[in-house]
């Protein structure tokens, strides 16, 4: 190494010691001292002079040799060896540039054409082709023993296996070695050891090599020794494998090899040491199975790396050493990387991507992260000295010593040194990184993917130098390779020492999101008074000391800021939060949340019951498609999912808790979840809360993991739902014990039915009555207890009734139709109820296919109720919810409004802003004054669609097939009527005319008391669907299921759909063929018979009194020329699965403004061609809106 810095332009260098064997005429090379690996210099010695002084006292007893070169140096090369950096453990930062003599008196060279063809000489040691390899046990009798040889112009590009020195499948090669040799100008790697054991690679130099330089090939190699080797000027190769384009000077495929005293002094766009360990490695017959990623480490001591494009030392993708590398057990063994020095590596000094009990001891890292090239991982640009990305560990932190955790020990971390990057360093002092992204001393860890691991890690006896406020550096960053919302791991810290200039403050952390991680100060040195002045704490805050923890304060806190966790503003840090000793934190993860369609992507709100403080936890797909939070133990927390636009309340039906850190018995958590619906039972990990019959939830040790108490007494809760205010909810509280097993998980399932199934189908009622019955006639109800129905009552129309609704009904609770019910054809009437069930032999109709409901009469079905109304659960597979019109068990729903001609058409003349007329295509449209229309946007902004009320309809004039609609209010936006043509012949055309749809009809299904706008311009952000009564996004729904039928034409559905449950305005679920001879049947999900009346009514209205069988017919359900407007969820949903005879034809219909769900959705599980489904013909959908309750990382 240099004994003194050699500036650019110098023609001599000073080297410590006497250079035995070096001579005038020899070629030498000097390694880079900068962030650029290619800033090395090569020259020829023209003179040598030995003198006293200037040495380091350890080499050559203070003697130095001045070497005169034949050319000036192009770059500055450092000769700095720094001691006394404030570290009490004697670390030395040795940044002296390496110098290597490249000349030997025995040479192996390629010819002069080698460089042009990249085809040089090679030495291969291996068995003859097709003969067995050398013995795997006994040393091979053939082999290579080579020392002090120069290999130049070697290696053959584009050909695997053609390396300068290559041991190839040579088995036990004990006694063979490569020592004191030089490899330079190689076109294909340097030294490759493949399927060979016991070789010694000692004291060699490799310079200017393409691709990986010192290379263990496939992971089957063990027992080899790499000692005292120097590799520098490693170049990228695009003629080999993909990894050679980001080369490593030392590529390690199996850790059961020794690496001691080696130096990796510069790989362009690459790495110094890369442990790339696969789960298994190929082996030859008779060889034991190799499992490199779980194999113990032989030795890694006193190695160093600098001037590499990315990392000095990289362990990637995984290393989890165990006592049974290829077995099923997981008895961890420590792998200790000792004495590593890394500086001026472009992105990071040390990176361990995913490791088990891997320890880095006696490490010195400085000036790392300032390179021009950096890896962008998880969308984040990172850099710094040390990174422990993920830890795989299944042990409890209770009783585990810090020294027996993965992490960093006895380390010196220097943010940026003056000697290495100051002006005196010349070109070697350049800091190419141009951004201001914080560079961290330690980038903290997270748990590995999956639910098993607890991620134990520690920092022990680490000195941080020059991590000061108002600089680019921070000492700590939690979960550096995480996406937002990941993390939550705790890093245990002890023995921290801070060295900053006088008067400067420590830059402690950079926080980016809540629950990012926890640093637990086990001895008070992390948050010493020098770092956290006590006057930053609230008056009366508990004294800090061992057990204090440091957290992210982003997004607020769950805890009392006066006594528990106080937000602190430190210089150079942001949004930190210090938590008092005595608070023990555990990571909680929650996923597999159902209903997935409504909850995936929503924020989870966590409420600390003791403080009534809350934080929002973001959904993160990388958290096993769920949520993560760090919670103080010994508390009860309430969990709720935040609603979106309109505060739609959504409760879970099931979820899983997993990956909680094992701790002490006292570190329990109670978690409560509220439900608007009263469930029959809630099962936690297979245990019934109903059977447990608890009246409260006892604490450990009187209870165990997953014990739960379900309080069915509904009470107002704190979660509002729009203008409705508080809703009544039931509540489940479950327990997570502190000493739960590491692989424990708790599955929570809300059940609407007992194990034997629900019994909620209506009881069959038969009452044969002659003639037509009128709702308004008291005689109709004379046999009914209580007489004519009143508000809030339940009513059943029996089989045998023909009932006409000739007046507005009371606001009923439930109307069950088993007979024949229709609407007056001479008056406007409204049927109002919470639930309307058309069941079995029941039929609800307004109009018929060839006799539609007359235009002078309006039939309205107004459905009422709020989201906390009880769901009508038919079975676990069929939950009708509330505010519902449903046909099930064979019931028939026939709604045929007055024909409107066309449900939607197009403009034929452009409509400008402020116009009050629309000229549309078509004549004979039966669109009327007072009805609402929507005209679609024709701009880039979909929210320029507009709803207006028709004031008059002008007849068409002349031969034009058009109709003019006069509007009650002018338009806010222009709408084009352009048909674009693109040459020809024939001339292709694109119809870009604005669509215009009629939203009104005289047969209507609506939400009771919903305020529907006469005109509406959503504007830039879009408009929410009109709120139903009570102001919550819980509208009406129509469901046709199983062997029931739903036939609708010219019908209006307004303010329907339910945001919380995701129920669309109109749904057809697993339709089945109909059997005209069958009585009531609930065929979901797999069919089945119900009660058959003595007299049943066939689908055509005829009587089939003898019970004779009739062949099943295709389900006739159809939707034609209907309008769905302002849905709180989807528009029309068809779920197939009932067979090919269960298809629905949907044609010429329009859906405007759905929220968080499609206008039209078809799901057809089952075999292709036999799953049912729908035929969608000439339908219009517009105004499908984003659900603001779903984060960008969630489902759309």
Tab-separated table of N, CA and C in Angstrom, residues 133-142 170-174 176 197:
chain	number	residue	atom	x	y	z
A	133	UNK	N	-15.263	-37.787	-12.728
A	133	UNK	CA	-14.439	-36.724	-12.144
A	133	UNK	C	-13.485	-37.292	-11.115
A	134	UNK	N	-12.557	-36.494	-10.707
A	134	UNK	CA	-11.615	-36.911	-9.680
A	134	UNK	C	-12.362	-37.302	-8.410
A	135	UNK	N	-11.726	-38.100	-7.608
A	135	UNK	CA	-12.350	-38.606	-6.392
A	135	UNK	C	-12.851	-37.453	-5.530
A	136	UNK	N	-14.022	-37.648	-4.966
A	136	UNK	CA	-14.584	-36.621	-4.093
A	136	UNK	C	-14.037	-36.728	-2.676
A	137	UNK	N	-13.344	-37.826	-2.371
A	137	UNK	CA	-12.837	-38.058	-1.019
A	137	UNK	C	-11.314	-37.981	-0.998
A	138	UNK	N	-10.664	-38.791	-1.789
A	138	UNK	CA	-9.210	-38.812	-1.835
A	138	UNK	C	-8.705	-37.684	-2.725
A	139	UNK	N	-7.564	-37.101	-2.378
A	139	UNK	CA	-7.006	-36.055	-3.226
A	139	UNK	C	-6.717	-36.565	-4.625
A	140	UNK	N	-6.943	-35.678	-5.596
A	140	UNK	CA	-6.703	-36.058	-6.977
A	140	UNK	C	-5.203	-36.162	-7.235
A	141	UNK	N	-4.831	-37.140	-8.043
A	141	UNK	CA	-3.418	-37.292	-8.397
A	141	UNK	C	-2.995	-36.303	-9.456
A	142	UNK	N	-3.936	-35.768	-10.188
A	142	UNK	CA	-3.637	-34.735	-11.170
A	142	UNK	C	-4.090	-33.396	-10.627
A	170	UNK	N	-13.285	-31.086	-10.298
A	170	UNK	CA	-12.071	-31.830	-9.978
A	170	UNK	C	-12.107	-32.419	-8.584
A	171	UNK	N	-13.255	-32.362	-7.939
A	171	UNK	CA	-13.426	-33.052	-6.673
A	171	UNK	C	-12.447	-32.588	-5.616
A	172	UNK	N	-11.938	-33.518	-4.806
A	172	UNK	CA	-11.005	-33.199	-3.734
A	172	UNK	C	-9.658	-32.852	-4.351
A	173	UNK	N	-9.302	-31.589	-4.261
A	173	UNK	CA	-8.056	-31.111	-4.860
A	173	UNK	C	-7.102	-30.577	-3.803
A	174	UNK	N	-7.132	-31.172	-2.629
A	174	UNK	CA	-6.231	-30.768	-1.557
A	174	UNK	C	-4.785	-30.833	-2.045
A	176	UNK	N	-3.473	-28.598	-4.024
A	176	UNK	CA	-3.347	-27.778	-5.223
A	176	UNK	C	-3.511	-26.303	-4.846
A	197	UNK	N	-12.893	-28.955	-4.448
A	197	UNK	CA	-12.753	-28.667	-3.028
A	197	UNK	C	-11.286	-28.666	-2.636
